[in-house]
Amino acid sequence: MASPGPSLIPRTRPPWAMGVVTTLIGVAAATLAIAGLKHHAPVVSLSVVYLIPVLAVSAYWGILLGASTAVLGALSFNFFFLEPTGRLTIADSRNWVALLAFLAVALVTSTMAESIRARAAEAEERRREADLGAELARTVLGAPRLSESLAMVSRRLAELLGARSTSVELGGVAPDERRAVIPLHDGDVLIGSLVLPADLPDAQRDRVRERVVPVLESVLAAALQRERLQADVVETDALRRSDEIKTALLRSVSHDLRSPVTAMITGVSALRSSSLTAEERAEVQEDIAESATRLSRLIDKLLDLSRLQAGAAEPNREWSSLDEALREAAEHAGPDPSLFSFSVDPDLPLVRADAAQLERAFANLMENAARYSHGAPVSVRARAVGPRIMIRIVDRGPGIPLHEQERVFTPFYRGEATTREVPGGSGLGLAIARGFIESNGGTVAVESLPGQGTTFVITFPNEPVPSEDEALPA
């Protein structure tokens, strides 16, 4: 006889009253069926019809009600079909044998049905536990961080156990009168705790300890190992990037510092020579002064960058004139201030910013534009556009490829194409410019097409300047 599949067996028994009603209806239906068949087959052989309700009741309500159905069926068979009918007596001893055989078969059938139901329930329970293990693995290992997945795991365990609450905690947890704690280990190491309600039945707690805890321990150990590996990867990547930055810094600074220092040392040595003419001596002095200026600018940039990265460049924000800051920046942006042509609205609003930081930022942007313009004029335009004030610094240089337009603001980054066009430059100016502009509430972006020049676009919010009365303290 094939066993009923788990889908035919309920995981929980239906109400007992329904089982009693089913027993009575089943025995009555079997009695009517035998009454209709007794003219076509021997009555004794028709007793097997009562096995149908016995099997059905045993499968759904268990062996107790199944055995009761078997006894009720035997009594009905004796009363209605065994001579003398209408009485619970048997005249023919052979009918006793048949009746006892039926009762034995019915009881065995009831026992087998109960066993099948129990096995089906056990198989269903194990399937649910296996599904739970797979779900725990997906939830815990699929979450970006272990802490985010533990709440979902706790809710799922509570649903499985039918408990009001459960929780999975990392590390050890002390039990108390309201909760029981099952420690979770990875080998000999305590990695977490499964917290259950203290009133959870002992049998259910033992089942959790036997079947759920090993899966939870394996998944939790794997998740912790993954987090350790991820932390190692992040740390390794951070160290690698730090080493790259340090290498770039040393390479850039050593080269950029050495060049003007070497030029000054060479110039000083040349000045000691008595064979120099007055014209040559003036030329050497000019070269020394230019190298000293380059060195001073590089040191200033390194100091500015270190202050920005350390968060020590807090701006002193006051109402300042962008026109003045731009023109002051042009005086310090290169050897020839006349290279810059200005187009600034005469009624350009003031901005609330640190004028000295703006001047340093604009000077760096203009110096960059002058370096790559090949002597062509650099256009500086400023005007108010609705809620913003926009400044454009436009050069006629080689342009910046699209994939490099964001990277040019990275400290020590020098574009490959522009470096070939114009050697030199520390790779600090644009990073410093962005840092100072953003710390004063502005933004800076680049617009460029290779071979068509570059435009740096700076924007500031167009804020209303308070009147003198509003500016006075209350």
Short mmCIF file of C-alpha atoms in Angstrom, two decimals:
data_model
loop_
_atom_site.label_atom_id
_atom_site.label_comp_id
_atom_site.label_asym_id
_atom_site.label_seq_id
_atom_site.Cartn_x
_atom_site.Cartn_y
_atom_site.Cartn_z
CA MET A 1 0.00 0.00 0.00
CA ALA A 2 1.41 3.37 -1.00
CA SER A 3 1.80 5.86 1.76
CA PRO A 4 -0.19 9.06 1.49
CA GLY A 5 2.01 11.99 0.60
CA PRO A 6 2.53 14.86 2.97
CA SER A 7 0.06 16.95 1.01
CA LEU A 8 -2.78 14.49 1.97
CA ILE A 9 -2.00 14.55 5.68
CA PRO A 10 -2.75 17.70 7.70
CA ARG A 11 0.12 19.10 9.78
CA THR A 12 -2.35 19.72 12.64
CA ARG A 13 -5.37 17.58 13.50
CA PRO A 14 -8.82 19.01 12.67
CA PRO A 15 -11.16 19.63 15.64
CA TRP A 16 -12.07 16.51 17.64
CA ALA A 17 -15.81 17.15 17.30
CA MET A 18 -15.44 17.08 13.53
CA GLY A 19 -13.71 13.69 13.87
CA VAL A 20 -16.61 12.27 15.90
CA VAL A 21 -19.10 13.50 13.30
CA THR A 22 -16.95 12.04 10.50
CA THR A 23 -16.82 8.69 12.34
CA LEU A 24 -20.60 8.50 12.67
CA ILE A 25 -21.21 9.56 9.07
CA GLY A 26 -18.52 7.21 7.75
CA VAL A 27 -19.83 4.17 9.64
CA ALA A 28 -23.39 5.00 8.57
CA ALA A 29 -22.34 5.37 4.92
CA ALA A 30 -20.43 2.07 5.04
CA THR A 31 -23.48 0.34 6.58
CA LEU A 32 -25.73 1.62 3.80
CA ALA A 33 -23.19 0.58 1.18
CA ILE A 34 -23.05 -2.99 2.58
CA ALA A 35 -26.86 -3.11 2.71
CA GLY A 36 -26.92 -2.35 -0.99
CA LEU A 37 -24.20 -4.87 -1.86
CA LYS A 38 -25.22 -7.86 0.31
CA HIS A 39 -27.37 -9.28 -2.51
CA HIS A 40 -24.36 -9.35 -4.83
CA ALA A 41 -21.59 -10.67 -2.56
CA PRO A 42 -21.22 -12.66 0.66
CA VAL A 43 -21.96 -10.49 3.65
CA VAL A 44 -18.87 -11.62 5.56
CA SER A 45 -16.54 -10.41 2.78
CA LEU A 46 -18.21 -6.98 2.72
CA SER A 47 -16.86 -6.07 6.15
CA VAL A 48 -13.84 -4.50 4.42
CA VAL A 49 -16.05 -1.56 3.46
CA TYR A 50 -15.76 -0.36 7.08
CA LEU A 51 -12.00 -0.04 6.60
CA ILE A 52 -12.55 3.07 4.46
CA PRO A 53 -13.81 5.32 7.31
CA VAL A 54 -11.32 3.67 9.69
CA LEU A 55 -8.41 4.62 7.43
CA ALA A 56 -9.69 8.16 6.81
CA VAL A 57 -10.38 8.91 10.48
CA SER A 58 -7.03 7.44 11.59
CA ALA A 59 -5.12 9.54 9.08
CA TYR A 60 -6.70 12.80 10.19
CA TRP A 61 -7.52 12.31 13.88
CA GLY A 62 -5.11 9.62 15.04
CA ILE A 63 -5.20 6.08 16.34
CA LEU A 64 -7.60 6.67 19.25
CA LEU A 65 -10.51 7.85 17.13
CA GLY A 66 -9.50 5.41 14.39
CA ALA A 67 -9.73 2.47 16.81
CA SER A 68 -13.09 3.78 18.03
CA THR A 69 -14.27 3.86 14.42
CA ALA A 70 -13.11 0.26 13.98
CA VAL A 71 -15.03 -0.89 17.09
CA LEU A 72 -18.15 1.04 16.01
CA GLY A 73 -17.89 -0.50 12.55
CA ALA A 74 -17.58 -4.01 14.04
CA LEU A 75 -20.60 -3.46 16.25
CA SER A 76 -22.64 -2.11 13.31
CA PHE A 77 -21.63 -5.05 11.15
CA ASN A 78 -22.66 -7.49 13.90
CA PHE A 79 -25.95 -5.71 14.62
CA PHE A 80 -27.12 -5.25 11.04
CA PHE A 81 -25.62 -8.11 9.04
CA LEU A 82 -24.59 -11.10 11.19
CA GLU A 83 -27.25 -13.59 12.22
CA PRO A 84 -29.22 -13.05 14.30
CA THR A 85 -29.57 -9.48 13.05
CA GLY A 86 -30.87 -6.70 15.26
CA ARG A 87 -28.95 -8.09 18.22
CA LEU A 88 -25.31 -7.97 19.32
CA THR A 89 -25.01 -11.74 19.33
CA ILE A 90 -23.56 -14.17 16.80
CA ALA A 91 -25.10 -17.55 16.15
CA ASP A 92 -22.48 -18.96 13.82
CA SER A 93 -18.99 -19.36 15.29
CA ARG A 94 -17.47 -18.73 11.87
CA ASN A 95 -18.91 -15.21 12.01
CA TRP A 96 -17.02 -14.68 15.24
CA VAL A 97 -13.81 -15.45 13.41
CA ALA A 98 -14.73 -13.06 10.59
CA LEU A 99 -15.70 -10.31 13.02
CA LEU A 100 -12.51 -10.66 15.07
CA ALA A 101 -10.45 -10.75 11.88
CA PHE A 102 -12.14 -7.54 10.70
CA LEU A 103 -11.53 -5.88 14.05
CA ALA A 104 -7.86 -6.88 14.01
CA VAL A 105 -7.41 -5.65 10.43
CA ALA A 106 -9.18 -2.40 11.30
CA LEU A 107 -6.95 -1.81 14.31
CA VAL A 108 -3.78 -2.60 12.31
CA THR A 109 -4.99 -0.31 9.53
CA SER A 110 -5.66 2.43 12.06
CA THR A 111 -2.20 2.00 13.55
CA MET A 112 -0.57 2.13 10.12
CA ALA A 113 -2.55 5.22 9.18
CA GLU A 114 -1.45 6.95 12.39
CA SER A 115 2.15 5.95 11.68
CA ILE A 116 1.93 7.31 8.15
CA ARG A 117 0.44 10.55 9.46
CA ALA A 118 3.21 10.89 12.02
CA ARG A 119 5.89 10.19 9.42
CA ALA A 120 4.33 12.64 7.01
CA ALA A 121 4.24 15.30 9.73
CA GLU A 122 7.87 14.54 10.59
CA ALA A 123 8.87 14.78 6.92
CA GLU A 124 7.01 18.07 6.58
CA GLU A 125 8.72 19.39 9.70
CA ARG A 126 12.14 18.40 8.37
CA ARG A 127 11.34 20.02 5.02
CA ARG A 128 10.41 23.24 6.79
CA GLU A 129 13.64 23.09 8.78
CA ALA A 130 15.66 22.50 5.60
CA ASP A 131 13.89 25.43 3.94
CA LEU A 132 14.64 27.48 7.05
CA GLY A 133 18.35 26.60 6.78
CA ALA A 134 18.45 27.69 3.14
CA GLU A 135 16.52 30.87 3.98
CA LEU A 136 18.86 31.67 6.87
CA ALA A 137 21.87 31.24 4.58
CA ARG A 138 20.35 33.52 1.93
CA THR A 139 19.33 36.15 4.49
CA VAL A 140 22.54 36.23 6.52
CA LEU A 141 25.03 35.81 3.69
CA GLY A 142 23.08 37.99 1.27
CA ALA A 143 22.88 41.06 3.52
CA PRO A 144 25.63 43.69 3.18
CA ARG A 145 26.19 43.63 6.95
CA LEU A 146 25.50 40.85 9.43
CA SER A 147 23.77 43.17 11.91
CA GLU A 148 21.12 44.03 9.29
CA SER A 149 20.13 40.38 8.79
CA LEU A 150 19.81 39.26 12.43
CA ALA A 151 16.42 40.97 12.92
CA MET A 152 14.97 39.15 9.89
CA VAL A 153 16.43 35.85 11.10
CA SER A 154 14.90 36.38 14.55
CA ARG A 155 11.42 37.02 13.11
CA ARG A 156 11.65 33.94 10.88
CA LEU A 157 12.64 31.70 13.81
CA ALA A 158 9.74 33.04 15.88
CA GLU A 159 7.34 32.13 13.03
CA LEU A 160 8.78 28.62 12.78
CA LEU A 161 8.57 27.96 16.52
CA GLY A 162 5.24 29.69 17.01
CA ALA A 163 6.89 31.75 19.76
CA ARG A 164 5.99 35.33 20.58
CA SER A 165 9.61 36.39 20.06
CA THR A 166 13.12 35.09 19.48
CA SER A 167 16.37 36.87 18.82
CA VAL A 168 19.85 36.07 17.58
CA GLU A 169 22.56 38.13 19.26
CA LEU A 170 26.28 38.31 18.61
CA GLY A 171 28.40 37.31 21.58
CA GLY A 172 27.18 35.98 24.90
CA VAL A 173 23.83 36.81 26.54
CA ALA A 174 22.89 36.07 30.16
CA PRO A 175 19.58 34.17 30.67
CA ASP A 176 16.94 35.41 33.12
CA GLU A 177 13.43 34.52 34.26
CA ARG A 178 11.90 35.70 30.98
CA ARG A 179 14.29 34.18 28.46
CA ALA A 180 16.32 31.05 27.85
CA VAL A 181 19.63 31.28 26.00
CA ILE A 182 21.26 28.69 23.75
CA PRO A 183 24.93 29.56 23.04
CA LEU A 184 26.14 29.38 19.44
CA HIS A 185 29.72 28.21 18.85
CA ASP A 186 32.20 28.04 16.03
CA GLY A 187 34.33 25.21 17.30
CA ASP A 188 35.27 26.22 20.83
CA VAL A 189 34.66 29.94 20.24
CA LEU A 190 31.39 31.54 21.38
CA ILE A 191 30.09 33.58 18.44
CA GLY A 192 26.49 34.32 19.39
CA SER A 193 23.38 33.45 21.36
CA LEU A 194 19.90 32.26 20.43
CA VAL A 195 17.43 33.84 22.87
CA LEU A 196 14.11 32.01 23.33
CA PRO A 197 11.09 32.64 25.59
CA ALA A 198 11.56 30.97 28.97
CA ASP A 199 8.11 29.34 28.73
CA LEU A 200 8.92 27.51 25.47
CA PRO A 201 8.19 23.76 26.04
CA ASP A 202 11.24 21.63 26.76
CA ALA A 203 10.49 19.30 23.84
CA GLN A 204 10.37 22.21 21.41
CA ARG A 205 13.54 23.70 22.91
CA ASP A 206 15.32 20.34 22.49
CA ARG A 207 14.19 20.16 18.87
CA VAL A 208 15.60 23.66 18.26
CA ARG A 209 18.87 22.68 19.92
CA GLU A 210 19.11 19.51 17.83
CA ARG A 211 18.00 20.72 14.40
CA VAL A 212 18.06 24.52 14.17
CA VAL A 213 21.11 25.46 16.22
CA PRO A 214 23.68 23.54 14.08
CA VAL A 215 22.43 25.28 10.92
CA LEU A 216 22.41 28.67 12.64
CA GLU A 217 25.93 28.14 13.96
CA SER A 218 27.25 27.25 10.49
CA VAL A 219 25.59 30.23 8.81
CA LEU A 220 26.63 32.67 11.53
CA ALA A 221 30.23 31.43 11.47
CA ALA A 222 30.34 31.80 7.67
CA ALA A 223 28.91 35.33 7.89
CA LEU A 224 31.45 36.37 10.53
CA GLN A 225 34.26 34.91 8.46
CA ARG A 226 32.99 36.82 5.42
CA GLU A 227 32.93 40.07 7.38
CA ARG A 228 36.49 39.48 8.55
CA LEU A 229 37.60 38.83 4.99
CA GLN A 230 35.78 41.94 3.75
CA ALA A 231 37.40 44.03 6.48
CA ASP A 232 40.80 42.66 5.48
CA VAL A 233 40.10 43.50 1.84
CA VAL A 234 38.99 47.04 2.71
CA GLU A 235 42.00 47.55 4.94
CA THR A 236 44.33 46.18 2.29
CA ASP A 237 42.74 48.39 -0.35
CA ALA A 238 43.00 51.44 1.92
CA LEU A 239 46.66 50.69 2.62
CA ARG A 240 47.31 50.24 -1.08
CA ARG A 241 45.64 53.55 -1.89
CA SER A 242 47.51 55.22 0.92
CA ASP A 243 50.78 53.88 -0.42
CA GLU A 244 49.86 55.10 -3.92
CA ILE A 245 49.11 58.58 -2.55
CA LYS A 246 52.31 58.64 -0.55
CA THR A 247 54.29 57.50 -3.57
CA ALA A 248 52.66 60.13 -5.76
CA LEU A 249 53.26 62.78 -3.09
CA LEU A 250 56.93 61.91 -2.70
CA ARG A 251 57.46 61.67 -6.43
CA SER A 252 55.70 64.97 -7.15
CA VAL A 253 57.10 66.90 -4.24
CA SER A 254 60.63 65.62 -4.68
CA HIS A 255 60.63 66.58 -8.37
CA ASP A 256 58.83 69.89 -7.95
CA LEU A 257 60.93 70.95 -4.97
CA ARG A 258 64.19 69.82 -6.51
CA SER A 259 63.75 71.79 -9.75
CA PRO A 260 63.59 75.33 -8.27
CA VAL A 261 66.11 74.48 -5.55
CA THR A 262 68.56 73.19 -8.15
CA ALA A 263 68.01 76.30 -10.24
CA MET A 264 68.68 78.55 -7.24
CA ILE A 265 71.82 76.64 -6.25
CA THR A 266 73.10 76.84 -9.81
CA GLY A 267 72.33 80.56 -9.97
CA VAL A 268 74.06 81.30 -6.68
CA SER A 269 77.12 79.40 -7.86
CA ALA A 270 77.09 81.38 -11.07
CA LEU A 271 76.88 84.68 -9.18
CA ARG A 272 80.11 83.83 -7.41
CA SER A 273 81.92 83.83 -10.72
CA SER A 274 83.83 87.07 -11.44
CA SER A 275 83.60 86.52 -15.17
CA LEU A 276 79.88 87.41 -15.41
CA THR A 277 78.93 90.63 -17.08
CA ALA A 278 76.40 92.93 -15.44
CA GLU A 279 73.75 91.84 -17.93
CA GLU A 280 74.38 88.14 -17.26
CA ARG A 281 74.40 88.74 -13.51
CA ALA A 282 70.98 90.46 -13.73
CA GLU A 283 69.64 87.58 -15.79
CA VAL A 284 70.85 85.01 -13.23
CA GLN A 285 69.34 87.04 -10.40
CA GLU A 286 66.04 87.10 -12.25
CA ASP A 287 66.16 83.31 -12.69
CA ILE A 288 66.83 82.86 -8.97
CA ALA A 289 63.92 85.12 -8.08
CA GLU A 290 61.62 83.20 -10.45
CA SER A 291 62.71 79.85 -8.97
CA ALA A 292 62.16 81.18 -5.45
CA THR A 293 58.68 82.32 -6.45
CA ARG A 294 57.89 78.87 -7.89
CA LEU A 295 59.14 77.24 -4.70
CA SER A 296 57.09 79.61 -2.54
CA ARG A 297 53.94 78.87 -4.55
CA LEU A 298 54.49 75.11 -4.27
CA ILE A 299 54.98 75.35 -0.51
CA ASP A 300 51.83 77.46 -0.23
CA LYS A 301 49.89 74.87 -2.20
CA LEU A 302 51.15 72.02 -0.05
CA LEU A 303 50.15 73.94 3.07
CA ASP A 304 46.72 74.76 1.62
CA LEU A 305 46.14 71.11 0.68
CA SER A 306 47.20 69.84 4.10
CA ARG A 307 44.85 72.33 5.81
CA LEU A 308 41.93 71.31 3.58
CA GLN A 309 42.48 67.59 4.11
CA ALA A 310 42.84 68.10 7.86
CA GLY A 311 39.63 70.17 7.99
CA ALA A 312 41.58 73.13 9.37
CA ALA A 313 40.72 75.56 6.57
CA GLU A 314 37.57 76.94 8.18
CA PRO A 315 36.51 79.97 6.11
CA ASN A 316 35.93 83.39 7.65
CA ARG A 317 32.79 84.14 5.66
CA GLU A 318 31.95 87.79 5.13
CA TRP A 319 30.24 89.72 2.33
CA SER A 320 32.94 89.93 -0.36
CA SER A 321 33.32 91.28 -3.89
CA LEU A 322 33.94 88.62 -6.53
CA ASP A 323 35.23 91.28 -8.92
CA GLU A 324 37.99 92.27 -6.51
CA ALA A 325 38.86 88.65 -5.72
CA LEU A 326 39.14 87.81 -9.42
CA ARG A 327 41.35 90.77 -10.25
CA GLU A 328 43.58 90.16 -7.22
CA ALA A 329 43.90 86.54 -8.27
CA ALA A 330 45.02 87.57 -11.76
CA GLU A 331 47.91 89.53 -10.23
CA HIS A 332 49.21 86.33 -8.59
CA ALA A 333 48.27 83.79 -11.26
CA GLY A 334 51.24 84.21 -13.53
CA PRO A 335 54.00 86.43 -14.76
CA ASP A 336 51.70 88.38 -17.11
CA PRO A 337 48.41 89.63 -15.60
CA SER A 338 47.48 91.23 -18.94
CA LEU A 339 46.87 87.71 -20.28
CA PHE A 340 43.45 87.75 -18.57
CA SER A 341 40.51 89.60 -20.09
CA PHE A 342 37.60 90.37 -17.76
CA SER A 343 33.90 90.64 -18.43
CA VAL A 344 32.22 91.19 -15.07
CA ASP A 345 28.73 92.62 -14.59
CA PRO A 346 29.04 96.02 -12.89
CA ASP A 347 26.21 95.17 -10.50
CA LEU A 348 27.52 91.70 -9.64
CA PRO A 349 26.12 90.78 -6.19
CA LEU A 350 28.36 90.19 -3.20
CA VAL A 351 28.89 86.68 -1.88
CA ARG A 352 29.26 85.56 1.71
CA ALA A 353 32.67 83.92 1.62
CA ASP A 354 36.29 84.13 2.77
CA ALA A 355 37.85 86.61 0.32
CA ALA A 356 41.39 85.28 0.87
CA GLN A 357 40.34 81.70 0.14
CA LEU A 358 38.42 82.77 -2.97
CA GLU A 359 41.47 84.64 -4.21
CA ARG A 360 43.66 81.54 -3.72
CA ALA A 361 41.09 79.35 -5.52
CA PHE A 362 40.70 81.75 -8.47
CA ALA A 363 44.48 82.18 -8.71
CA ASN A 364 44.96 78.42 -9.02
CA LEU A 365 42.28 78.14 -11.71
CA MET A 366 43.72 81.09 -13.65
CA GLU A 367 47.27 79.77 -13.31
CA ASN A 368 46.12 76.44 -14.75
CA ALA A 369 44.32 78.20 -17.62
CA ALA A 370 47.35 80.41 -18.37
CA ARG A 371 49.70 77.42 -18.39
CA TYR A 372 47.72 75.63 -21.12
CA SER A 373 46.57 78.62 -23.20
CA HIS A 374 49.90 78.86 -25.12
CA GLY A 375 49.98 82.63 -24.66
CA ALA A 376 46.41 83.16 -25.92
CA PRO A 377 44.14 85.36 -23.78
CA VAL A 378 42.21 83.74 -20.93
CA SER A 379 38.63 84.96 -20.60
CA VAL A 380 37.17 85.56 -17.13
CA ARG A 381 33.41 86.23 -17.11
CA ALA A 382 31.10 86.70 -14.12
CA ARG A 383 27.39 87.47 -13.93
CA ALA A 384 24.28 86.72 -11.90
CA VAL A 385 21.90 84.13 -13.39
CA GLY A 386 18.70 83.93 -11.35
CA PRO A 387 19.43 82.36 -7.96
CA ARG A 388 23.11 81.78 -8.82
CA ILE A 389 26.25 83.74 -9.54
CA MET A 390 28.29 82.12 -12.31
CA ILE A 391 31.97 82.62 -13.10
CA ARG A 392 33.59 81.16 -16.20
CA ILE A 393 37.36 80.94 -16.73
CA VAL A 394 37.96 79.98 -20.36
CA ASP A 395 41.27 79.04 -21.97
CA ARG A 396 42.20 78.00 -25.52
CA GLY A 397 44.36 75.06 -24.54
CA PRO A 398 44.31 71.42 -25.68
CA GLY A 399 41.18 70.59 -23.65
CA ILE A 400 40.56 67.75 -21.21
CA PRO A 401 39.19 64.32 -22.29
CA LEU A 402 35.81 63.43 -20.82
CA HIS A 403 37.14 60.52 -18.74
CA GLU A 404 39.66 62.86 -17.05
CA GLN A 405 37.37 65.80 -16.30
CA GLU A 406 36.52 64.69 -12.77
CA ARG A 407 39.95 63.26 -12.00
CA VAL A 408 41.71 66.58 -12.62
CA PHE A 409 40.44 67.71 -9.21
CA THR A 410 42.26 64.82 -7.50
CA PRO A 411 45.45 65.87 -5.67
CA PHE A 412 48.65 65.16 -7.66
CA TYR A 413 46.72 64.02 -10.72
CA ARG A 414 48.11 65.27 -14.03
CA GLY A 415 46.31 64.47 -17.25
CA GLU A 416 48.41 62.50 -19.69
CA ALA A 417 47.56 64.54 -22.76
CA THR A 418 47.96 67.94 -21.09
CA THR A 419 51.19 66.89 -19.44
CA ARG A 420 52.64 66.06 -22.84
CA GLU A 421 51.47 69.43 -24.16
CA VAL A 422 52.78 71.45 -21.19
CA PRO A 423 55.20 69.76 -18.82
CA GLY A 424 55.34 70.92 -15.23
CA GLY A 425 52.64 71.64 -12.70
CA SER A 426 52.27 70.03 -9.30
CA GLY A 427 48.77 68.58 -9.74
CA LEU A 428 47.60 70.49 -6.65
CA GLY A 429 46.05 73.70 -7.93
CA LEU A 430 42.67 72.35 -9.07
CA ALA A 431 42.22 70.21 -5.95
CA ILE A 432 42.91 73.25 -3.75
CA ALA A 433 40.57 75.42 -5.83
CA ARG A 434 37.70 72.96 -5.44
CA GLY A 435 38.37 72.61 -1.71
CA PHE A 436 38.29 76.37 -1.05
CA ILE A 437 35.28 77.00 -3.32
CA GLU A 438 33.18 74.19 -1.81
CA SER A 439 34.09 75.18 1.76
CA ASN A 440 32.64 78.63 0.93
CA GLY A 441 29.36 77.25 -0.36
CA GLY A 442 30.17 77.16 -4.07
CA THR A 443 30.73 74.51 -6.73
CA VAL A 444 33.25 74.12 -9.52
CA ALA A 445 32.99 71.96 -12.62
CA VAL A 446 34.80 71.61 -15.91
CA GLU A 447 33.47 71.79 -19.46
CA SER A 448 35.85 70.78 -22.19
CA LEU A 449 36.26 69.13 -25.56
CA PRO A 450 39.70 67.92 -26.71
CA GLY A 451 41.31 70.52 -28.95
CA GLN A 452 38.72 73.20 -28.14
CA GLY A 453 39.91 74.58 -24.83
CA THR A 454 38.59 74.25 -21.29
CA THR A 455 36.05 76.18 -19.24
CA PHE A 456 35.96 76.06 -15.45
CA VAL A 457 32.47 76.97 -14.22
CA ILE A 458 32.20 78.28 -10.64
CA THR A 459 28.81 78.94 -9.08
CA PHE A 460 27.78 80.58 -5.81
CA PRO A 461 24.29 81.09 -4.39
CA ASN A 462 22.91 84.57 -5.04
CA GLU A 463 21.93 85.47 -1.50
CA PRO A 464 20.32 88.80 -0.60
CA VAL A 465 22.69 91.10 1.26
CA PRO A 466 21.12 92.25 4.54
CA SER A 467 20.67 95.97 5.09
CA GLU A 468 22.69 97.78 7.70
CA ASP A 469 19.75 97.73 10.10
CA GLU A 470 19.31 93.97 9.66
CA ALA A 471 23.04 93.41 10.12
CA LEU A 472 23.06 95.21 13.49
CA PRO A 473 22.78 92.93 16.51
CA ALA A 474 19.47 93.02 18.37
#
